[in-house]
Coordinates of C-alpha atoms in Angstrom, one line a residue:
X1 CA 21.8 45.7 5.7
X2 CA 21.8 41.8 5.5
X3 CA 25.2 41.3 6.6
X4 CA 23.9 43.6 9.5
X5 CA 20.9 41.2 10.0
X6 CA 23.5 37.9 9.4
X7 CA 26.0 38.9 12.3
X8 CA 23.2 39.4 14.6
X9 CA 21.7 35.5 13.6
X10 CA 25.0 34.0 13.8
X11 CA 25.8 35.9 17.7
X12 CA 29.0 38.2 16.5
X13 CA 31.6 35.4 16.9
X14 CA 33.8 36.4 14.5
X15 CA 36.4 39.4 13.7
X16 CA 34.7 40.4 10.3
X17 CA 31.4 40.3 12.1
X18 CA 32.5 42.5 15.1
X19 CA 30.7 45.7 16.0
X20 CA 32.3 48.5 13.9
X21 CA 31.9 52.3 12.4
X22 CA 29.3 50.7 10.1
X23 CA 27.6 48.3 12.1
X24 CA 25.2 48.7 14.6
X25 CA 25.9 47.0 18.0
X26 CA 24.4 43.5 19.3
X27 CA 21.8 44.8 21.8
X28 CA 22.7 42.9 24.9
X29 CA 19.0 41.0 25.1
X30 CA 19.4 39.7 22.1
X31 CA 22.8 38.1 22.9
X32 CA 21.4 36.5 25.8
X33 CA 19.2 34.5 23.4
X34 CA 19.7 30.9 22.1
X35 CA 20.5 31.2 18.6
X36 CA 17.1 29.0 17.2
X37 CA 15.2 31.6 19.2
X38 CA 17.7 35.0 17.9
X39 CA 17.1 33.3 14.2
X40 CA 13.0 33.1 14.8
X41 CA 12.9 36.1 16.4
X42 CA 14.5 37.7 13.1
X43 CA 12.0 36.2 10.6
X44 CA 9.1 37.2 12.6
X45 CA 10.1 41.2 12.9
X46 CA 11.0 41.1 9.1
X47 CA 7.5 40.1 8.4
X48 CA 6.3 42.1 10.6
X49 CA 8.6 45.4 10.0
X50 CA 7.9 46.0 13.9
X51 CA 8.7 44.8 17.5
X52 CA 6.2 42.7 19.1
X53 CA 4.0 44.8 21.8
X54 CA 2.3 42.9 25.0
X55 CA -0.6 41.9 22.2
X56 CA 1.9 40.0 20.6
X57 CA 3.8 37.7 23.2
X58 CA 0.9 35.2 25.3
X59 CA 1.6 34.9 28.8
X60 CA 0.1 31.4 30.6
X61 CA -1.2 30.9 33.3
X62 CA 0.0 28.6 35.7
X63 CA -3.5 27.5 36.6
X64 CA -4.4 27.0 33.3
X65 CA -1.0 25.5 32.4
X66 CA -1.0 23.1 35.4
X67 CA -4.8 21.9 34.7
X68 CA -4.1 21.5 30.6
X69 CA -0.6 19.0 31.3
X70 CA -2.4 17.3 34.5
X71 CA -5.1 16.7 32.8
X72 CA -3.8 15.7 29.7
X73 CA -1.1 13.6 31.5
X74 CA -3.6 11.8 33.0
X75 CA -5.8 10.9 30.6
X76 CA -2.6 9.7 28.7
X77 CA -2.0 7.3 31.6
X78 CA -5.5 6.1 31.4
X79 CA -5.6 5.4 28.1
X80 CA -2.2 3.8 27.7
X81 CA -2.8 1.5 30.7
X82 CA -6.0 0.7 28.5
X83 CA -3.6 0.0 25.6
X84 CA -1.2 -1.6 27.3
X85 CA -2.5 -4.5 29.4
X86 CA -2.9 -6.2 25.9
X87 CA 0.2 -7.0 25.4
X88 CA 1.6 -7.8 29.1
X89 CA -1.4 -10.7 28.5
X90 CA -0.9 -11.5 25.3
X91 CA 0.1 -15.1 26.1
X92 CA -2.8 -15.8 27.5
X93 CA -4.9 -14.0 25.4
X94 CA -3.4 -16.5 23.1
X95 CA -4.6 -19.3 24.9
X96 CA -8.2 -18.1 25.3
X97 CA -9.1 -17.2 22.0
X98 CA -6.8 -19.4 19.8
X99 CA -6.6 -22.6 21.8
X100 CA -6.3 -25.4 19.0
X101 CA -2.9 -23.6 17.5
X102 CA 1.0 -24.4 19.0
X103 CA 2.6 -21.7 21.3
X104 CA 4.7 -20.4 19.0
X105 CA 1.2 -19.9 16.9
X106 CA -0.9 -18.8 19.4
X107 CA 1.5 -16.0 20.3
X108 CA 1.8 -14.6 17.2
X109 CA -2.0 -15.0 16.0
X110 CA -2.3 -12.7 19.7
X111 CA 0.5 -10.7 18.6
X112 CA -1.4 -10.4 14.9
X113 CA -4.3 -9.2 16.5
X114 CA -2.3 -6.5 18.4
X115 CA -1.0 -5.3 15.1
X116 CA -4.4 -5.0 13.7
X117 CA -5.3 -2.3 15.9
X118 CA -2.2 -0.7 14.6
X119 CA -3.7 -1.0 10.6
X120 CA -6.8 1.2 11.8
X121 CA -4.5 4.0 13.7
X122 CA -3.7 6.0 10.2
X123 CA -8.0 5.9 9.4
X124 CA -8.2 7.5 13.3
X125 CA -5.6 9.8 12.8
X126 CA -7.2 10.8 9.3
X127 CA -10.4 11.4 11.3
X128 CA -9.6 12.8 14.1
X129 CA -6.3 15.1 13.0
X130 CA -8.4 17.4 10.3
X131 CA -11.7 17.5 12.9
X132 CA -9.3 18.5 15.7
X133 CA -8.0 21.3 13.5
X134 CA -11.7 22.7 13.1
X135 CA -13.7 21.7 16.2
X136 CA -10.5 22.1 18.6
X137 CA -8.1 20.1 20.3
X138 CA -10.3 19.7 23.9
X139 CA -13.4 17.8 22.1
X140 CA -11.7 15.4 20.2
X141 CA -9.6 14.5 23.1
X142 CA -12.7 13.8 25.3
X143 CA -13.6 11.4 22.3
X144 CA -10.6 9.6 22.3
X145 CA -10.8 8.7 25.4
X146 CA -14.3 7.1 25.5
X147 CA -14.2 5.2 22.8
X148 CA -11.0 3.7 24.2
X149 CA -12.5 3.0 27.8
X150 CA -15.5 1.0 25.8
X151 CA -13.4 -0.9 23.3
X152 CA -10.9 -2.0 26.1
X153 CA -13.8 -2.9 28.8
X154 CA -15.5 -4.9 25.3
X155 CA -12.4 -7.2 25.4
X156 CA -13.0 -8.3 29.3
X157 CA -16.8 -9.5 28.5
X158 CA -16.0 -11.2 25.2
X159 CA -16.5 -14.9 25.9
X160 CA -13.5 -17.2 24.8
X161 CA -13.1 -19.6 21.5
X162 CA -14.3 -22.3 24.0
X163 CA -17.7 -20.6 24.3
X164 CA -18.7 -18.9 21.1
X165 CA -15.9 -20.2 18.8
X166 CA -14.6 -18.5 15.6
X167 CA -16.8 -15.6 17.2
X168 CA -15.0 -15.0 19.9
X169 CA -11.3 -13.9 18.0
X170 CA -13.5 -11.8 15.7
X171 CA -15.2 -10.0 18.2
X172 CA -11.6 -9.5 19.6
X173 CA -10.0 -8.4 16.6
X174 CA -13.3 -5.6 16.1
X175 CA -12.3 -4.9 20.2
X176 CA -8.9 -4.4 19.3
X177 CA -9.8 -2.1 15.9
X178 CA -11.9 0.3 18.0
X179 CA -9.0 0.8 20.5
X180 CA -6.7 1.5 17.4
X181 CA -8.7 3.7 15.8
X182 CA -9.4 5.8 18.9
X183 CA -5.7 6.1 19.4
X184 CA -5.3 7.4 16.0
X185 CA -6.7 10.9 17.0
X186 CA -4.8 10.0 20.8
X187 CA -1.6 10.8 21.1
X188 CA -0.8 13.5 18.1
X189 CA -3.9 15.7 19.6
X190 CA -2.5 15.0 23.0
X191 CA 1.1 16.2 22.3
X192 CA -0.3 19.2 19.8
X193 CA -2.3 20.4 22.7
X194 CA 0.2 20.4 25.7
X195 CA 2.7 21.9 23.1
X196 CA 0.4 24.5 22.4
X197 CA -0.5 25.2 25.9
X198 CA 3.6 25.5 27.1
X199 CA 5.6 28.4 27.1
X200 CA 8.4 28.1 24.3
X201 CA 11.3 27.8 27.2
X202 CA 10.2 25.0 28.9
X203 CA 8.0 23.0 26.7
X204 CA 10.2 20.2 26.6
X205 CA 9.4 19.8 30.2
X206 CA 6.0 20.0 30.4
X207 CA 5.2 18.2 27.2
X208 CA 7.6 15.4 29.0
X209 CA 4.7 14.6 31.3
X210 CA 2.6 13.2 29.0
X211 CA 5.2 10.3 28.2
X212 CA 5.2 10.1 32.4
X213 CA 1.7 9.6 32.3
X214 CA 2.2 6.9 29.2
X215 CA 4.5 5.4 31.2
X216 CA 2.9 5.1 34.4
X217 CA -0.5 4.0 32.5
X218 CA 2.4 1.0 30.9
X219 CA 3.8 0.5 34.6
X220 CA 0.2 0.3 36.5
X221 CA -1.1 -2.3 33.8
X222 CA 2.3 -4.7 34.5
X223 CA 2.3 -4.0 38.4
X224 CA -1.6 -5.1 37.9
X225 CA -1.0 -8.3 35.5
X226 CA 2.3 -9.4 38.0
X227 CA 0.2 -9.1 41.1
X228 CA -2.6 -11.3 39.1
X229 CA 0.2 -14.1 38.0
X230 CA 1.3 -14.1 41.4
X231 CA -2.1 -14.0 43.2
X232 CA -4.3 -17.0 40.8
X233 CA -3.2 -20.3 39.9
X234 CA -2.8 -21.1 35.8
X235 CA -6.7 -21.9 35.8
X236 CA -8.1 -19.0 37.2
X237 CA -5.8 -16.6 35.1
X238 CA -7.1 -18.4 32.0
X239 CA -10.6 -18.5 33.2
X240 CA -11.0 -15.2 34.7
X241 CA -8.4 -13.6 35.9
X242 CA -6.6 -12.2 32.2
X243 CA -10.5 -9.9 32.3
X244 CA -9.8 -7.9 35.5
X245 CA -7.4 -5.0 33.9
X246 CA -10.0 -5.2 31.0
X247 CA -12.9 -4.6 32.9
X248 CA -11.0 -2.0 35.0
X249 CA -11.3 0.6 31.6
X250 CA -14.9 1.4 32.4
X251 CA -14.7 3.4 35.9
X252 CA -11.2 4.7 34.4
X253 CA -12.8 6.2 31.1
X254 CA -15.1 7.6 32.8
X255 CA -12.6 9.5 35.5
X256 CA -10.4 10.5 31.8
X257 CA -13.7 11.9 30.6
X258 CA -14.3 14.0 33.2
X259 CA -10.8 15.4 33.3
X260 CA -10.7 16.1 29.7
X261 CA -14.1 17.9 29.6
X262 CA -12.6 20.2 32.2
X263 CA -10.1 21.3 30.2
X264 CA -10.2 24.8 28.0
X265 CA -9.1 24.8 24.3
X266 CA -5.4 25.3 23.6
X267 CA -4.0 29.5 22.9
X268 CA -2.7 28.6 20.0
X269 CA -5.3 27.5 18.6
X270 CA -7.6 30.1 19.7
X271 CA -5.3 32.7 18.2
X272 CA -3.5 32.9 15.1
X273 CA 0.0 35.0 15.1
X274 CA -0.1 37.7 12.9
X275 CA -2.4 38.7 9.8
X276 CA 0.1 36.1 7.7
X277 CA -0.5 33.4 10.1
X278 CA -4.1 34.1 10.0
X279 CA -4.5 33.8 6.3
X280 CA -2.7 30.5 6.3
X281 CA -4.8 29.1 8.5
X282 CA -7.9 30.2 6.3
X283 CA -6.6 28.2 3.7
X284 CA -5.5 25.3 5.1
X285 CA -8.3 24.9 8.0
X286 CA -10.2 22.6 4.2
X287 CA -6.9 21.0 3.8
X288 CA -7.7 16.9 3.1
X289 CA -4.7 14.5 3.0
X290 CA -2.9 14.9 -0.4
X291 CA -3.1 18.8 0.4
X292 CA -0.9 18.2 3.7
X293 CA 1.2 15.5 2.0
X294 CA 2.2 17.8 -1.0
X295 CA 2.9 21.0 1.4
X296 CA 4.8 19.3 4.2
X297 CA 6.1 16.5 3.0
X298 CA 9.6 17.2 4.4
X299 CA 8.2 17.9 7.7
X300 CA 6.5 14.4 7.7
X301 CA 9.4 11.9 6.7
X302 CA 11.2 13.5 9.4
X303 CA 8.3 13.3 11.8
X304 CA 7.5 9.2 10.6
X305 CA 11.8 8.8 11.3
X306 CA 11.6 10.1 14.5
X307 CA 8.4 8.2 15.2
X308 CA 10.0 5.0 14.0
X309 CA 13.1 5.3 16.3
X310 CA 11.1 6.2 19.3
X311 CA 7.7 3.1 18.2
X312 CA 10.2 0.5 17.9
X313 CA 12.0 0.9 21.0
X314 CA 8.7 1.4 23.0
X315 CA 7.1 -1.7 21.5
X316 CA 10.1 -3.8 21.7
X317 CA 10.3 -2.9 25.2
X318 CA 6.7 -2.5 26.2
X319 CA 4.9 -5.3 23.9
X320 CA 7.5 -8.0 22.8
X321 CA 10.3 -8.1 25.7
X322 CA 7.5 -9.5 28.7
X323 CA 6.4 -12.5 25.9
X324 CA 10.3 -12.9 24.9
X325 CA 11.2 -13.7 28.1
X326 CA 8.0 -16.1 28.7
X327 CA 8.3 -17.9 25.1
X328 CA 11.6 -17.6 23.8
X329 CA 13.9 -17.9 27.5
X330 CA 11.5 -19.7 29.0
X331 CA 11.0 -18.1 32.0
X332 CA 7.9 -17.5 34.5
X333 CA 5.2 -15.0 33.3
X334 CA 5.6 -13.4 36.8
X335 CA 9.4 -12.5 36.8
X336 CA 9.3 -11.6 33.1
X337 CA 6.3 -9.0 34.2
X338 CA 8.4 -7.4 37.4
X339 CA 11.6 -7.6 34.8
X340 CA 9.4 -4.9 32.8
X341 CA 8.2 -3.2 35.3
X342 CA 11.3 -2.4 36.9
X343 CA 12.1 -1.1 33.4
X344 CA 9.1 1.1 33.2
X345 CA 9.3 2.9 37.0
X346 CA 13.1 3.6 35.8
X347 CA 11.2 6.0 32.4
X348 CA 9.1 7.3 34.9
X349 CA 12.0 8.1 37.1
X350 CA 14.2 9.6 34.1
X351 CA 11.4 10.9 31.8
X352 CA 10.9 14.5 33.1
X353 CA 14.7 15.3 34.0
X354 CA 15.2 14.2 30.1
X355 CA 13.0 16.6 28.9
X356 CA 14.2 19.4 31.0
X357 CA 17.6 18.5 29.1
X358 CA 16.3 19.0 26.2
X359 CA 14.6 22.4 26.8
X360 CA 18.9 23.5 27.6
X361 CA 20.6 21.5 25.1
X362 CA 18.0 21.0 21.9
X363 CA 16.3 17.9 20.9
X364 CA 19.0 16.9 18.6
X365 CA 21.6 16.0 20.5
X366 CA 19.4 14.1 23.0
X367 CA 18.0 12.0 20.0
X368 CA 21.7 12.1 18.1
X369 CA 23.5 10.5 21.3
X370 CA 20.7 8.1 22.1
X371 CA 20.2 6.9 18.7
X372 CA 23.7 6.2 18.3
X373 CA 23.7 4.7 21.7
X374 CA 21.1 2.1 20.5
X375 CA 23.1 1.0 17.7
X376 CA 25.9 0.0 20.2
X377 CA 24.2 -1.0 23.2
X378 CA 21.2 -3.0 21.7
X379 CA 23.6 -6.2 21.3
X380 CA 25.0 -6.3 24.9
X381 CA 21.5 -5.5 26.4
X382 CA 20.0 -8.6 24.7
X383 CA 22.9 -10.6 26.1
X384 CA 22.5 -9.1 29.7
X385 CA 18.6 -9.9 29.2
X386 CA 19.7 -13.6 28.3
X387 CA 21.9 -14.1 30.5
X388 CA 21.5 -16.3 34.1
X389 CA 20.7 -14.9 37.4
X390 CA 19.3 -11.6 38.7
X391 CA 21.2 -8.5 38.4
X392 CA 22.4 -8.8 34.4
X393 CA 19.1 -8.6 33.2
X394 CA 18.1 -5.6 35.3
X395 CA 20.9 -3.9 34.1
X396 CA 20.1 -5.2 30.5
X397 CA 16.3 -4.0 30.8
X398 CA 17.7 -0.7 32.6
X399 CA 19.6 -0.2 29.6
X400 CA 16.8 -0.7 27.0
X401 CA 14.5 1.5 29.1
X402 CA 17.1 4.3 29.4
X403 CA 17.3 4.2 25.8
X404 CA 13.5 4.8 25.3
X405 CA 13.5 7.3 27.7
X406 CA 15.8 9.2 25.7
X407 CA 13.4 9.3 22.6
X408 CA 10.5 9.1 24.3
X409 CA 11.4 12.5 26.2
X410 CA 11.6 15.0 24.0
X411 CA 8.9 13.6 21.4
X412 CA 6.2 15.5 22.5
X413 CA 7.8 18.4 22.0
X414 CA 9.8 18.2 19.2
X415 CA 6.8 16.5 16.7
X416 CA 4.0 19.2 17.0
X417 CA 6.4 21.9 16.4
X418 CA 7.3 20.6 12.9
X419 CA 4.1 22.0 12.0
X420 CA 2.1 25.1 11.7
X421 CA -0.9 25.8 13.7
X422 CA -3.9 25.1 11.4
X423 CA -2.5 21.9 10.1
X424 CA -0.5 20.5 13.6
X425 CA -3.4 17.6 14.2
X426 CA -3.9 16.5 11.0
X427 CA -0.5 16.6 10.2
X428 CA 0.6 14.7 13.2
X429 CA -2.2 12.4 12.7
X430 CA -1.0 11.5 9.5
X431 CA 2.8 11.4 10.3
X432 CA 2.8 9.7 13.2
X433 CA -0.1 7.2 13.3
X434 CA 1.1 5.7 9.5
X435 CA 4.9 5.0 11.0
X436 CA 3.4 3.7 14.3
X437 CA 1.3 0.9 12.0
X438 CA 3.8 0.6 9.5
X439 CA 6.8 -0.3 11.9
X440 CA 6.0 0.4 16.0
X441 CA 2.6 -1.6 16.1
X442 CA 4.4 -4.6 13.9
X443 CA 7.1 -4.7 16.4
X444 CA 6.0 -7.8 18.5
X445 CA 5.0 -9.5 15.6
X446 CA 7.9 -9.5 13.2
X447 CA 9.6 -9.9 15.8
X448 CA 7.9 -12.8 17.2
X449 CA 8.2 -14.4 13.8
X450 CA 12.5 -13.5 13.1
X451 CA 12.8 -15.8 16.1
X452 CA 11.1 -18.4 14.9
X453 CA 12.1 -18.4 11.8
X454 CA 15.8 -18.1 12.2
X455 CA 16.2 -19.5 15.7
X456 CA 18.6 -16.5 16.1
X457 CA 17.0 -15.1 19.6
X458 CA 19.3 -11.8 18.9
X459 CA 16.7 -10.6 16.2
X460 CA 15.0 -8.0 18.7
X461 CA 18.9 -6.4 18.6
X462 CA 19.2 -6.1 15.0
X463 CA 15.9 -4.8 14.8
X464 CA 16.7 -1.9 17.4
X465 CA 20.2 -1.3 15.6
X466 CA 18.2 -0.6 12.0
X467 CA 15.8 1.5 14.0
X468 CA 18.6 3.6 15.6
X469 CA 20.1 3.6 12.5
X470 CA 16.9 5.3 10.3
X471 CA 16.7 7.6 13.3
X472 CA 20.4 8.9 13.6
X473 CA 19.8 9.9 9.7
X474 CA 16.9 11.1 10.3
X475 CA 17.8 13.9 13.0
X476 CA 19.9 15.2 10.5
X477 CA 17.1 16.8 8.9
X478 CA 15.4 17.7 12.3
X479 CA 15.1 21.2 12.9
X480 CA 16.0 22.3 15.9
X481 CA 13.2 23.4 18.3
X482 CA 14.2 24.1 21.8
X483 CA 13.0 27.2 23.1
X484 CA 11.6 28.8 20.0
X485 CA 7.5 29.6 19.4
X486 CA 5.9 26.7 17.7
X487 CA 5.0 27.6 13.6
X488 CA 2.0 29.6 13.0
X489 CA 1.9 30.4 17.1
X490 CA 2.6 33.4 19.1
X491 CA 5.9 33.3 21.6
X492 CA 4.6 31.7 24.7
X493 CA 6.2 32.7 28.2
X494 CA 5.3 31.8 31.6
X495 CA 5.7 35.0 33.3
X496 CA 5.3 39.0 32.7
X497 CA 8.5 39.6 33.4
X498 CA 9.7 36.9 30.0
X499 CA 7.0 38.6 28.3
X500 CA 8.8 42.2 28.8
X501 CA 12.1 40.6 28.4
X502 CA 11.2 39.2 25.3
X503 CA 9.4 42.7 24.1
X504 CA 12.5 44.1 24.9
X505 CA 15.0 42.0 22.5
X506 CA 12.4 42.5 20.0
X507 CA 12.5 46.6 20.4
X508 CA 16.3 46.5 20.7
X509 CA 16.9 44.4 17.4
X510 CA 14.7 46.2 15.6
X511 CA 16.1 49.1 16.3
X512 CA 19.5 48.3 15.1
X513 CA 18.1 46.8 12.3
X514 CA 16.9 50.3 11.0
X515 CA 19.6 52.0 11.8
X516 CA 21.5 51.3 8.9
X517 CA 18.5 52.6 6.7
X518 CA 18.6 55.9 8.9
X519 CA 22.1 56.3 8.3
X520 CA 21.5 55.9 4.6

């Protein structure tokens, strides 16, 4: 019976495993299946020795589904234009709250106070992850996002070292920790609940958006700095004008709010998939953080490696490459911030069609090719950035950006499902939110400090080559996720008629799974 079982799995490729006297046949549904999804769909009917029935296969609906990734999406951008603006103005910042120290100093005590918001993320994510496994996704979201608005508004009303002295970085740097702690429970509940909320063959698409709306937060905070630089003289953007984007969180947080208090709580979290599922979610809804650590540990490393590869790249893009162009090639503010900017509408522009491609040819090889990508390509894209006149370093910011497309694309995706249900937030509040401070967060600022210490203005390369590096290993271990149910969840479809078609496979394969028994 389990070479039976095995030739179904593997599709019936070869001679040996060809339909014979003493094998059943493939049914024809389930050789129209991806293999990840023919291999799932096997484990679940041996545990539950029957095929699923219409109880057993959740159908969305589009209103709800639209609603949940609009809504999410857009609080994302919200947020992330929030997070962002920080460290488009970092110079400045820089300038107002650490006036007596060099340049060189002043951007990396602003970059050291960007970090620091990172340091606080794992605490958030250790909050927020386990509460958004027993309260629900939807209310710890709508959390999130206000104590975001008010710690970024906090930052454009806190006077500058001129005014209040040593007061003034400190009040920053407590700004700056309420933002990172707030994040902590941010993106892993926003992910877990989109992916929860998407039907299994297109969740790669869907979950896509909320990198769109990260992206388009990013690319509305630049277009807002640029139009500032190019708008107020030196003075005014020093005086006032670095507090406008700030100040611009409150009526924003407020809009996120009510977008996120609209939403309804994820299906998968609402239901459990079977009386196994169910049982392990009883006794893991108390788990605490060694508990998750010493059950999915695997899960995690890969989760913090993929999390690396895809921080580092953002960061470098996002946080260090506006101040490396300012500082370290010495050129305007205002062409350094449309240099980015151009780089951020091209994610926007390729961020979607990525995750579609990942839904048809698996996360892996999108991660696999782009990792390896990065290892070559990082090198010549510094060089094009460096280099004199207008088009080489579009193309070697084009290049950079395509790259984080790539990892950024399929993320959303790919981490919740690593998971089970009753664990996915804390878990993902834990994986992801430790690499992020450990290595994506720290970006700009080791970075910052490489070039000064070594002179070598190449550093940012080598640093993306070691990250692509960790993360081609890394998707080694990554189970493949494309298509198939998330862990602990029931198959999601986004129509009756996948719903029947998936009934269907299940009712065929069963059947010839029997038949050997019947025959015996």
């Amino acid at each position: 019976m389990e070479r039976e079982k095995e030739a179904l799995v593997s599709g019936v490729t070869s001679d040996e495993q060809r339909p014979g006297p003493d094998r059943p046949p493939v049914p024809e549904a389930v050789a129209r299946l991806p293999r990840p999804v023919r291999e799932d769909l096997i484990r679940r009917l041996r545990r539950r020795r029957s095929a699923f029935g219409e109880d057993d296969v959740q159908v969305v609906e589009r209103p709800l589904l639209r609603r949940a990734v609009g809504a999410s999406a857009l609080g994302n951008c919200m947020e992330w234009f929030d997070f962002g603006v920080y460290s488009y103005l970092a110079a400045t910042i820089g300038k107002v709250f650490f006036p007596g120290a060099s340049p060189a100093a002043q951007v990396i005590s602003s970059f050291a106070t960007f970090a620091a918001a990172f340091v606080v993320r794992p605490i958030g994510g250790l909050v927020f992850g386990p509460l958004g496994d027993r309260i629900g996704r939807q209310k710890v979201l709508a959390t999130t996002m206000i104590m975001m608005a008010v710690g970024t508004f906090a930052i454009g009303v806190i006077p500058g070292y001129g005014t209040i002295g040593i007061a003034a970085p400190l009040l920053l740097l407590l700004a700056r920790m309420v933002q990172g702690f707030s994040t902590g429970g941010e993106y892993g509940g926003a992910t877990t609940f989109v992916a929860e909320y998407s039907p299994d063959r297109r969740r790669g698409f869907l979950s896509s958006w909320l990198d769109f709306g990260t992206f388009v937060g990013y690319a509305l905070g630049s277009a807002l700095v640029t139009v500032l630089n190019l708008s107020l003289t030196d003075a005014q953007m020093l005086s006032w004008g670095w507090r406008v984007p700030f100040l611009i969180a409150g009526p924003l947080g407020v809009i996120g709010l009510y977008m996120r208090l609209r939403l309804e709580e994820s299906p998968a979290f609402q239901q459990q998939l079977d009386e196994h599922e169910k049982s392990l979610a009883q006794e893991s809804a108390g788990s605490e953080f060694k508990d998750i650590v010493r059950n999915h540990w695997r899960p995690l490393l890969v989760c913090m490696g993929l999390v690396l590869l895809y921080n580092v790249t953002n960061y470098m893009v996002t946080g260090y490459l506006p101040t490396y162009q300012t500082e370290t090639l010495n050129r305007s503010s205002s062409s350094a911030d449309v240099l980015v900017l151009v780089g951020m509408l091209w994610i926007v522009v390729l961020v979607t069609f990525l995750g579609r491609l990942s839904d048809r040819v698996g996360r892996r090889p999108v991660y696999a090719v782009a990792a390896a990508a990065m290892i070559v390509l990082s090198v010549p894209a510094f060089l094009l950035v460096k280099a004199h006149g207008t088009w080489p370093p579009i193309l070697g910011v084009l290049i950079l950006s395509t790259l984080l497309a790539c990892f950024a694309a399929p993320s959303a995706a790919t981490l919740p499902a690593l998971f089970p249900t009753a664990v996915r937030y804390a878990a993902m509040g834990i994986g992801f939110n430790f690499a992020v401070a450990a290595f994506g967060g720290t970006t700009p600022l080791v970075t910052a400090a490489l070039v000064t210490a070594t002179g070598d203005d190449l550093m940012p390369a080598y640093y993306l080559m070691l990250a692509g590096a960790i993360g081609l290993l890394t998707v080694k271990f990554l189970p493949e996720s494309a298509q198939v149910p998330l862990k602990g969840s029931q198959p999601m479809v986004g129509s009756r008629a996948e719903r029947r078609e998936l009934i269907l496979a299940s009712e065929e394969l069963h059947a010839c799974a029997r038949e050997p028994q019947r025959r015996g």
